[in-house]
Amino acid sequence: MPDLAHRLADRIAAEGPQPLDAVMGEAVAAYYRRERVFGAAGDFVTAPEISQVFGELVGLWFALRWLAEGRPARVLVCECGPGRGTLIADFLRAARSVPGFAEAIALHLVETSPALRDAQAAALAGFPARWHDDLATLPGDAPLYLVANEFLDALPVRQYIRRGGVWRERRVGLGDGGLALVDGPEALPPPDLLAALPAPAEGDVLEHRPAAEAFCADLARRLAAQGGAALIFDYGPAESAYGDSLQAVARHRYAPPLAALGEADLTAHVDFARLAAAARPAAAFGPQPQGHWLLAMGIRERTQQLVAQATPAQAKALASGAARLCEAPAMGRLFKALALLPAGAATPEGFEIR
Ligand code: SAH
């Protein structure tokens, strides 16, 4: 058993089963303290690692916001969970092609892993940035342009399970083979979450994402006070549904969620309807399939432009990367884009098609 699992097993023996969200928070933090998690040699591959065009189009989207807002002299660009820093490096390259935009950017990165902060600083190649543990310490004096790719799925979730006509909170306890989800005490899920769903059946699992919802509420308060825009990419259903979506991935394969705690990437689907609701009164656009957004933003055209100057091997990688990002059933449909803007804003670029 990995270290974290040992410590947890001791704690469970002493104190009884532990809350799932607390365990998930510890497991995710332990996992990202390690270095080699991304890429072909790591555990999983994310969109910005598949094609440079992903980060470039994100940069272009925010450049269009900046132009539409009359080129404010200073804007806060904030990426949450930047991983290796690939997206933000591609973003800044695209930003430099829009005169004045890069110069207006004060860059802020929300990242808790010291190893990944180092990797991000290296990817930025001297572009100044400030790091934060969460949104609370971001400045409040300029429009906020926030991007998060596969960040919200890493935030801790709670689960409830329907047993004998009541809800019980699921906890992490000890089973035959090690750590296991066990039925905890009777507990009521948030009533508004239940109100959005059909009547539960025996054995139904309901997930609640208090951290992701608090993040969206905080973001919405900032958009109302500071102005700006947010672009969120992640995977999960557009509408709330029952189901256990906790998953662990190591070496590009699914693993049982609690089997390799701290050594596999532990995530849960996001619930886009809940995120948009938590962000009210901010205006929400989407979620729409990531592939639709990429096509509307010009992934084909930009890829062709790069292919024209590439070696045959690079051209092949660019074409297959673009296809992988857009095509269902790969990332194009499972992954979705959600934009949040101040209340009353008009539909932003890339969200016109459905
Ligand atoms: N956006 C990147 C990486 C996604 S992985 C990409 O697309 O490649 C998740 C990222 O979120 C990692 O950088 C991880 O260290 C960070 N992270 C996870 N939980 C966090 C938390 N609670 N607070 C801040 N950063 C967190």
Tab-separated table of C-alpha atoms and ligand atoms in Angstrom:
chain	number	residue	atom	x	y	z
A	1	MET	CA	0.000	0.000	0.000
A	2	PRO	CA	1.292	3.504	-0.754
A	3	ASP	CA	2.264	5.795	2.164
A	4	LEU	CA	-0.894	7.852	2.114
A	5	ALA	CA	-3.045	4.714	2.181
A	6	HIS	CA	-1.081	3.414	5.203
A	7	ARG	CA	-1.530	6.636	7.119
A	8	LEU	CA	-5.193	6.713	6.238
A	9	ALA	CA	-5.707	3.107	7.308
A	10	ASP	CA	-4.162	3.970	10.714
A	11	ARG	CA	-6.427	6.988	11.046
A	12	ILE	CA	-9.501	4.935	10.135
A	13	ALA	CA	-8.534	2.273	12.705
A	14	ALA	CA	-8.254	4.983	15.375
A	15	GLU	CA	-11.125	7.309	14.431
A	16	GLY	CA	-13.465	5.337	12.159
A	17	PRO	CA	-14.330	5.969	8.466
A	18	GLN	CA	-13.225	9.340	7.039
A	19	PRO	CA	-15.147	11.851	4.873
A	20	LEU	CA	-14.635	11.191	1.146
A	21	ASP	CA	-13.966	14.835	0.264
A	22	ALA	CA	-11.181	15.082	2.860
A	23	VAL	CA	-9.569	11.876	1.555
A	24	MET	CA	-9.862	13.032	-2.063
A	25	GLY	CA	-8.283	16.394	-1.190
A	26	GLU	CA	-5.299	14.663	0.420
A	27	ALA	CA	-4.936	12.149	-2.411
A	28	VAL	CA	-4.989	14.814	-5.142
A	29	ALA	CA	-2.457	16.984	-3.289
A	30	ALA	CA	-0.141	13.980	-2.766
A	31	TYR	CA	-0.481	12.971	-6.402
A	32	TYR	CA	0.426	16.379	-7.885
A	33	ARG	CA	3.432	16.729	-5.579
A	34	ARG	CA	5.022	14.110	-7.831
A	35	GLU	CA	6.552	15.350	-11.026
A	36	ARG	CA	5.915	13.085	-13.969
A	37	VAL	CA	2.178	12.948	-14.256
A	38	PHE	CA	1.462	14.383	-17.706
A	39	GLY	CA	2.313	13.238	-21.207
A	40	ALA	CA	3.030	9.970	-22.937
A	41	ALA	CA	5.517	8.886	-20.237
A	42	GLY	CA	3.201	9.955	-17.399
A	43	ASP	CA	-0.314	8.969	-16.385
A	44	PHE	CA	-2.586	10.951	-18.699
A	45	VAL	CA	-2.610	13.476	-21.551
A	46	THR	CA	-4.591	16.722	-21.505
A	47	ALA	CA	-5.819	18.909	-24.387
A	48	PRO	CA	-2.998	21.491	-24.269
A	49	GLU	CA	-0.477	18.626	-24.351
A	50	ILE	CA	-2.138	17.197	-27.483
A	51	SER	CA	-1.894	20.327	-29.642
A	52	GLN	CA	-0.412	23.801	-29.198
A	53	VAL	CA	-3.496	25.112	-31.014
A	54	PHE	CA	-5.668	24.511	-27.918
A	55	GLY	CA	-3.816	27.098	-25.786
A	56	GLU	CA	-3.464	29.447	-28.738
A	57	LEU	CA	-7.226	29.506	-29.332
A	58	VAL	CA	-7.821	30.125	-25.626
A	59	GLY	CA	-5.423	33.076	-25.862
A	60	LEU	CA	-7.212	34.307	-28.977
A	61	TRP	CA	-10.613	34.047	-27.221
A	62	PHE	CA	-9.408	36.264	-24.381
A	63	ALA	CA	-7.739	38.655	-26.852
A	64	LEU	CA	-11.151	39.069	-28.507
A	65	ARG	CA	-12.700	39.824	-25.076
A	66	TRP	CA	-9.954	42.374	-24.464
A	67	LEU	CA	-10.599	44.075	-27.814
A	68	ALA	CA	-14.365	44.022	-27.243
A	69	GLU	CA	-13.855	45.710	-23.867
A	70	GLY	CA	-11.881	48.553	-25.447
A	71	ARG	CA	-8.350	47.316	-24.646
A	72	PRO	CA	-8.169	47.879	-20.875
A	73	ALA	CA	-4.642	48.965	-19.843
A	74	ARG	CA	-4.309	46.139	-17.303
A	75	VAL	CA	-6.048	42.779	-17.057
A	76	LEU	CA	-5.465	39.849	-14.724
A	77	VAL	CA	-4.991	36.621	-16.632
A	78	CYS	CA	-5.405	33.739	-14.226
A	79	GLU	CA	-5.031	30.062	-14.973
A	80	CYS	CA	-6.193	27.587	-12.340
A	81	GLY	CA	-4.313	24.275	-12.201
A	82	PRO	CA	-1.865	25.005	-15.039
A	83	GLY	CA	-0.160	21.591	-14.919
A	84	ARG	CA	3.110	21.795	-16.839
A	85	GLY	CA	2.340	25.341	-18.024
A	86	THR	CA	1.779	24.320	-21.639
A	87	LEU	CA	-1.588	26.029	-22.107
A	88	ILE	CA	-0.463	29.350	-20.648
A	89	ALA	CA	2.757	29.358	-22.694
A	90	ASP	CA	0.721	28.807	-25.892
A	91	PHE	CA	-1.789	31.444	-24.698
A	92	LEU	CA	0.962	34.049	-24.260
A	93	ARG	CA	2.427	33.300	-27.691
A	94	ALA	CA	-0.973	33.943	-29.268
A	95	ALA	CA	-1.432	37.036	-27.058
A	96	ARG	CA	1.754	38.562	-28.466
A	97	SER	CA	0.264	38.524	-31.964
A	98	VAL	CA	-2.443	40.999	-30.853
A	99	PRO	CA	-0.701	44.384	-30.440
A	100	GLY	CA	-0.860	45.634	-26.843
A	101	PHE	CA	-2.537	42.569	-25.304
A	102	ALA	CA	0.524	40.808	-23.853
A	103	GLU	CA	1.733	44.113	-22.355
A	104	ALA	CA	-1.606	44.540	-20.537
A	105	ILE	CA	-1.435	41.123	-18.865
A	106	ALA	CA	-0.646	40.641	-15.171
A	107	LEU	CA	-0.313	36.858	-14.909
A	108	HIS	CA	-1.576	34.899	-11.893
A	109	LEU	CA	-1.481	31.133	-11.503
A	110	VAL	CA	-3.483	29.131	-8.954
A	111	GLU	CA	-1.452	26.022	-8.191
A	112	THR	CA	-0.762	24.150	-4.948
A	113	SER	CA	1.939	21.713	-6.129
A	114	PRO	CA	5.505	23.055	-5.608
A	115	ALA	CA	6.877	20.712	-8.313
A	116	LEU	CA	4.324	21.972	-10.852
A	117	ARG	CA	4.930	25.624	-9.886
A	118	ASP	CA	8.568	25.046	-10.869
A	119	ALA	CA	7.547	23.438	-14.167
A	120	GLN	CA	5.191	26.367	-14.896
A	121	ALA	CA	7.911	28.953	-14.189
A	122	ALA	CA	10.181	27.100	-16.645
A	123	ALA	CA	7.460	27.018	-19.333
A	124	LEU	CA	6.905	30.779	-18.943
A	125	ALA	CA	10.543	31.464	-19.872
A	126	GLY	CA	10.783	34.708	-17.931
A	127	PHE	CA	7.220	36.043	-18.332
A	128	PRO	CA	6.473	37.367	-14.823
A	129	ALA	CA	3.778	35.558	-12.816
A	130	ARG	CA	2.472	35.322	-9.276
A	131	TRP	CA	1.326	32.058	-7.761
A	132	HIS	CA	-1.647	31.541	-5.424
A	133	ASP	CA	-3.077	28.636	-3.438
A	134	ASP	CA	-6.640	29.659	-4.367
A	135	LEU	CA	-8.690	32.588	-5.708
A	136	ALA	CA	-8.823	34.391	-2.351
A	137	THR	CA	-5.496	36.227	-2.773
A	138	LEU	CA	-6.010	37.394	-6.387
A	139	PRO	CA	-6.021	41.186	-6.796
A	140	GLY	CA	-9.437	42.798	-7.228
A	141	ASP	CA	-8.521	45.926	-9.140
A	142	ALA	CA	-8.659	44.882	-12.815
A	143	PRO	CA	-10.808	42.705	-15.114
A	144	LEU	CA	-10.264	38.994	-14.471
A	145	TYR	CA	-9.659	36.663	-17.438
A	146	LEU	CA	-9.719	33.178	-15.963
A	147	VAL	CA	-9.118	29.833	-17.657
A	148	ALA	CA	-9.264	26.364	-16.109
A	149	ASN	CA	-8.726	23.118	-18.017
A	150	GLU	CA	-9.270	19.870	-16.112
A	151	PHE	CA	-9.035	21.744	-12.818
A	152	LEU	CA	-12.535	21.496	-11.349
A	153	ASP	CA	-12.608	17.690	-11.771
A	154	ALA	CA	-9.702	17.493	-9.302
A	155	LEU	CA	-11.576	19.288	-6.513
A	156	PRO	CA	-12.985	17.079	-3.732
A	157	VAL	CA	-16.488	15.611	-3.954
A	158	ARG	CA	-18.928	14.131	-1.460
A	159	GLN	CA	-21.115	11.153	-2.260
A	160	TYR	CA	-24.463	10.061	-0.847
A	161	ILE	CA	-26.007	6.644	-1.345
A	162	ARG	CA	-29.676	5.682	-1.134
A	163	ARG	CA	-30.201	2.797	1.341
A	164	GLY	CA	-33.534	1.589	2.707
A	165	GLY	CA	-35.339	4.776	1.740
A	166	VAL	CA	-32.826	7.222	3.298
A	167	TRP	CA	-29.611	8.922	2.180
A	168	ARG	CA	-26.291	8.035	3.799
A	169	GLU	CA	-23.036	9.877	3.278
A	170	ARG	CA	-20.343	7.593	1.848
A	171	ARG	CA	-17.064	7.500	3.728
A	172	VAL	CA	-13.685	5.877	3.286
A	173	GLY	CA	-13.337	2.893	5.608
A	174	LEU	CA	-11.552	-0.429	5.645
A	175	GLY	CA	-12.830	-3.351	3.557
A	176	ASP	CA	-11.437	-6.829	2.934
A	177	GLY	CA	-8.795	-5.758	0.449
A	178	GLY	CA	-7.864	-2.366	1.939
A	179	LEU	CA	-9.546	1.031	1.717
A	180	ALA	CA	-13.182	0.905	0.618
A	181	LEU	CA	-16.210	3.156	0.376
A	182	VAL	CA	-18.591	2.406	3.256
A	183	ASP	CA	-22.050	3.701	4.150
A	184	GLY	CA	-21.717	6.497	6.709
A	185	PRO	CA	-24.384	8.096	8.889
A	186	GLU	CA	-27.743	9.203	7.554
A	187	ALA	CA	-27.349	12.643	5.946
A	188	LEU	CA	-29.414	14.858	3.684
A	189	PRO	CA	-27.885	16.011	0.344
A	190	PRO	CA	-28.471	19.691	-0.550
A	191	PRO	CA	-32.246	20.028	-1.183
A	192	ASP	CA	-31.797	22.062	-4.389
A	193	LEU	CA	-29.601	19.300	-5.803
A	194	LEU	CA	-32.302	16.713	-5.059
A	195	ALA	CA	-34.986	18.988	-6.493
A	196	ALA	CA	-33.289	18.866	-9.917
A	197	LEU	CA	-33.431	15.045	-10.058
A	198	PRO	CA	-36.103	12.361	-10.393
A	199	ALA	CA	-37.078	10.387	-7.270
A	200	PRO	CA	-34.144	8.187	-6.198
A	201	ALA	CA	-34.073	4.396	-6.431
A	202	GLU	CA	-32.403	2.045	-3.956
A	203	GLY	CA	-28.623	2.114	-4.441
A	204	ASP	CA	-28.534	5.430	-6.347
A	205	VAL	CA	-25.406	7.488	-5.730
A	206	LEU	CA	-25.536	11.272	-5.653
A	207	GLU	CA	-22.426	13.422	-5.890
A	208	HIS	CA	-22.069	16.897	-4.467
A	209	ARG	CA	-19.111	19.148	-5.313
A	210	PRO	CA	-18.982	21.820	-2.646
A	211	ALA	CA	-15.476	23.004	-3.592
A	212	ALA	CA	-16.256	23.404	-7.312
A	213	GLU	CA	-19.490	25.237	-6.494
A	214	ALA	CA	-17.749	27.556	-4.014
A	215	PHE	CA	-15.126	28.262	-6.684
A	216	CYS	CA	-17.835	29.271	-9.205
A	217	ALA	CA	-19.641	31.439	-6.645
A	218	ASP	CA	-16.383	33.237	-5.813
A	219	LEU	CA	-15.563	33.638	-9.489
A	220	ALA	CA	-19.019	35.113	-10.160
A	221	ARG	CA	-18.597	37.665	-7.356
A	222	ARG	CA	-15.291	38.718	-8.913
A	223	LEU	CA	-16.734	38.959	-12.435
A	224	ALA	CA	-19.511	41.201	-11.097
A	225	ALA	CA	-17.068	43.416	-9.188
A	226	GLN	CA	-14.038	43.416	-11.524
A	227	GLY	CA	-15.453	42.544	-14.943
A	228	GLY	CA	-13.766	40.018	-17.211
A	229	ALA	CA	-14.576	36.503	-18.402
A	230	ALA	CA	-13.962	32.867	-17.523
A	231	LEU	CA	-13.506	29.854	-19.759
A	232	ILE	CA	-13.836	26.440	-18.149
A	233	PHE	CA	-13.071	23.118	-19.865
A	234	ASP	CA	-13.786	19.823	-18.193
A	235	TYR	CA	-15.641	16.557	-18.563
A	236	GLY	CA	-19.012	15.661	-17.214
A	237	PRO	CA	-22.718	15.801	-18.089
A	238	ALA	CA	-24.486	19.027	-19.059
A	239	GLU	CA	-27.349	18.235	-16.652
A	240	SER	CA	-27.306	16.854	-13.103
A	241	ALA	CA	-27.704	13.067	-12.844
A	242	TYR	CA	-27.273	10.243	-10.350
A	243	GLY	CA	-24.096	8.187	-10.537
A	244	ASP	CA	-20.677	7.526	-9.053
A	245	SER	CA	-18.116	9.213	-11.312
A	246	LEU	CA	-15.065	8.912	-9.062
A	247	GLN	CA	-12.240	7.604	-11.221
A	248	ALA	CA	-8.509	7.050	-10.993
A	249	VAL	CA	-6.112	6.924	-13.930
A	250	ALA	CA	-2.497	5.781	-13.817
A	251	ARG	CA	-0.288	5.013	-16.815
A	252	HIS	CA	-3.181	5.777	-19.188
A	253	ARG	CA	-5.436	3.121	-17.589
A	254	TYR	CA	-8.326	3.234	-15.180
A	255	ALA	CA	-7.529	1.953	-11.693
A	256	PRO	CA	-9.930	1.311	-8.779
A	257	PRO	CA	-10.360	4.819	-7.236
A	258	LEU	CA	-9.049	3.983	-3.755
A	259	ALA	CA	-6.452	1.368	-4.756
A	260	ALA	CA	-3.481	3.618	-5.444
A	261	LEU	CA	-4.303	6.723	-3.418
A	262	GLY	CA	-1.845	9.525	-4.177
A	263	GLU	CA	-0.309	7.521	-7.037
A	264	ALA	CA	-3.098	7.783	-9.589
A	265	ASP	CA	-4.993	10.846	-10.831
A	266	LEU	CA	-8.236	10.915	-8.860
A	267	THR	CA	-11.101	12.911	-10.390
A	268	ALA	CA	-14.878	13.124	-10.552
A	269	HIS	CA	-17.052	14.461	-13.355
A	270	VAL	CA	-18.151	18.047	-13.027
A	271	ASP	CA	-21.862	18.880	-13.079
A	272	PHE	CA	-22.070	21.804	-15.503
A	273	ALA	CA	-25.653	22.687	-14.599
A	274	ARG	CA	-24.637	23.072	-10.937
A	275	LEU	CA	-21.547	25.099	-11.846
A	276	ALA	CA	-23.612	27.531	-13.918
A	277	ALA	CA	-26.216	27.753	-11.124
A	278	ALA	CA	-23.513	28.425	-8.519
A	279	ALA	CA	-22.156	31.219	-10.714
A	280	ARG	CA	-25.431	33.172	-10.851
A	281	PRO	CA	-25.961	36.051	-11.526
A	282	ALA	CA	-23.033	35.675	-13.944
A	283	ALA	CA	-24.193	34.841	-17.471
A	284	ALA	CA	-23.327	31.253	-18.473
A	285	PHE	CA	-22.783	30.168	-22.110
A	286	GLY	CA	-22.678	26.464	-22.910
A	287	PRO	CA	-21.685	23.946	-21.829
A	288	GLN	CA	-21.112	22.852	-25.364
A	289	PRO	CA	-18.858	20.106	-26.677
A	290	GLN	CA	-15.224	21.208	-26.647
A	291	GLY	CA	-14.956	20.180	-30.310
A	292	HIS	CA	-17.693	22.645	-31.310
A	293	TRP	CA	-15.896	25.449	-29.537
A	294	LEU	CA	-12.550	24.548	-31.138
A	295	LEU	CA	-14.048	24.355	-34.627
A	296	ALA	CA	-15.873	27.663	-34.189
A	297	MET	CA	-12.628	29.278	-33.003
A	298	GLY	CA	-10.765	28.063	-36.085
A	299	ILE	CA	-8.794	24.964	-35.050
A	300	ARG	CA	-8.832	23.682	-38.648
A	301	GLU	CA	-7.513	26.900	-40.155
A	302	ARG	CA	-4.809	27.392	-37.521
A	303	THR	CA	-3.703	23.760	-37.819
A	304	GLN	CA	-3.446	24.082	-41.618
A	305	GLN	CA	-1.345	27.209	-41.205
A	306	LEU	CA	1.076	25.326	-38.918
A	307	VAL	CA	1.098	22.240	-41.158
A	308	ALA	CA	2.204	24.394	-44.101
A	309	GLN	CA	5.466	25.187	-42.282
A	310	ALA	CA	5.976	21.823	-40.576
A	311	THR	CA	8.117	18.750	-41.268
A	312	PRO	CA	6.111	15.692	-42.420
A	313	ALA	CA	6.315	14.168	-38.915
A	314	GLN	CA	5.172	17.405	-37.255
A	315	ALA	CA	2.382	17.785	-39.828
A	316	LYS	CA	1.098	14.323	-39.004
A	317	ALA	CA	1.128	15.036	-35.258
A	318	LEU	CA	-0.650	18.373	-35.758
A	319	ALA	CA	-3.396	16.814	-37.877
A	320	SER	CA	-3.988	13.864	-35.571
A	321	GLY	CA	-3.871	16.145	-32.498
A	322	ALA	CA	-6.532	18.449	-33.945
A	323	ALA	CA	-8.704	15.468	-34.886
A	324	ARG	CA	-8.335	13.960	-31.417
A	325	LEU	CA	-9.378	17.216	-29.743
A	326	CYS	CA	-12.504	17.633	-31.884
A	327	GLU	CA	-13.829	14.215	-32.714
A	328	ALA	CA	-16.425	12.277	-30.776
A	329	PRO	CA	-16.184	9.818	-29.103
A	330	ALA	CA	-12.709	10.948	-27.995
A	331	MET	CA	-12.405	14.320	-26.332
A	332	GLY	CA	-14.808	16.209	-28.566
A	333	ARG	CA	-18.032	15.260	-26.835
A	334	LEU	CA	-17.106	14.141	-23.311
A	335	PHE	CA	-15.210	17.366	-22.795
A	336	LYS	CA	-17.197	20.571	-22.660
A	337	ALA	CA	-16.577	24.299	-22.625
A	338	LEU	CA	-18.448	26.707	-20.352
A	339	ALA	CA	-18.039	30.476	-20.450
A	340	LEU	CA	-18.986	32.755	-17.562
A	341	LEU	CA	-19.357	36.489	-18.141
A	342	PRO	CA	-20.803	39.395	-16.163
A	343	ALA	CA	-24.629	39.397	-16.112
A	344	GLY	CA	-26.182	40.723	-19.300
A	345	ALA	CA	-23.151	40.034	-21.534
A	346	ALA	CA	-23.718	39.074	-25.180
A	347	THR	CA	-22.820	35.586	-26.451
A	348	PRO	CA	-19.022	35.289	-26.671
A	349	GLU	CA	-17.078	33.850	-29.613
A	350	GLY	CA	-17.296	30.108	-30.100
A	351	PHE	CA	-20.616	29.677	-28.280
A	352	GLU	CA	-22.957	30.625	-31.145
A	353	ILE	CA	-23.289	27.118	-32.583
A	354	ARG	CA	-24.995	24.325	-30.689
B	1	SAH	N1	-4.634	22.301	-16.750
B	1	SAH	C1	-3.551	21.351	-16.887
B	1	SAH	C2	-3.458	20.358	-15.742
B	1	SAH	C3	-4.672	19.675	-15.234
B	1	SAH	S1	-4.318	18.616	-13.863
B	1	SAH	C4	-3.646	20.659	-18.234
B	1	SAH	O1	-4.669	20.779	-18.875
B	1	SAH	O2	-2.685	20.003	-18.646
B	1	SAH	C5	-4.893	19.509	-12.470
B	1	SAH	C6	-4.056	20.696	-12.050
B	1	SAH	O3	-4.704	21.321	-10.931
B	1	SAH	C7	-2.639	20.392	-11.569
B	1	SAH	O4	-1.809	21.463	-11.936
B	1	SAH	C8	-2.817	20.324	-10.050
B	1	SAH	O5	-1.633	20.474	-9.307
B	1	SAH	C9	-3.808	21.431	-9.826
B	1	SAH	N2	-4.625	21.298	-8.616
B	1	SAH	C10	-5.338	20.219	-8.227
B	1	SAH	N3	-6.049	20.473	-7.110
B	1	SAH	C11	-5.785	21.773	-6.797
B	1	SAH	C12	-6.239	22.639	-5.757
B	1	SAH	N4	-7.108	22.224	-4.830
B	1	SAH	N5	-5.785	23.900	-5.742
B	1	SAH	C13	-4.927	24.355	-6.694
B	1	SAH	N6	-4.456	23.571	-7.708
B	1	SAH	C14	-4.881	22.302	-7.756
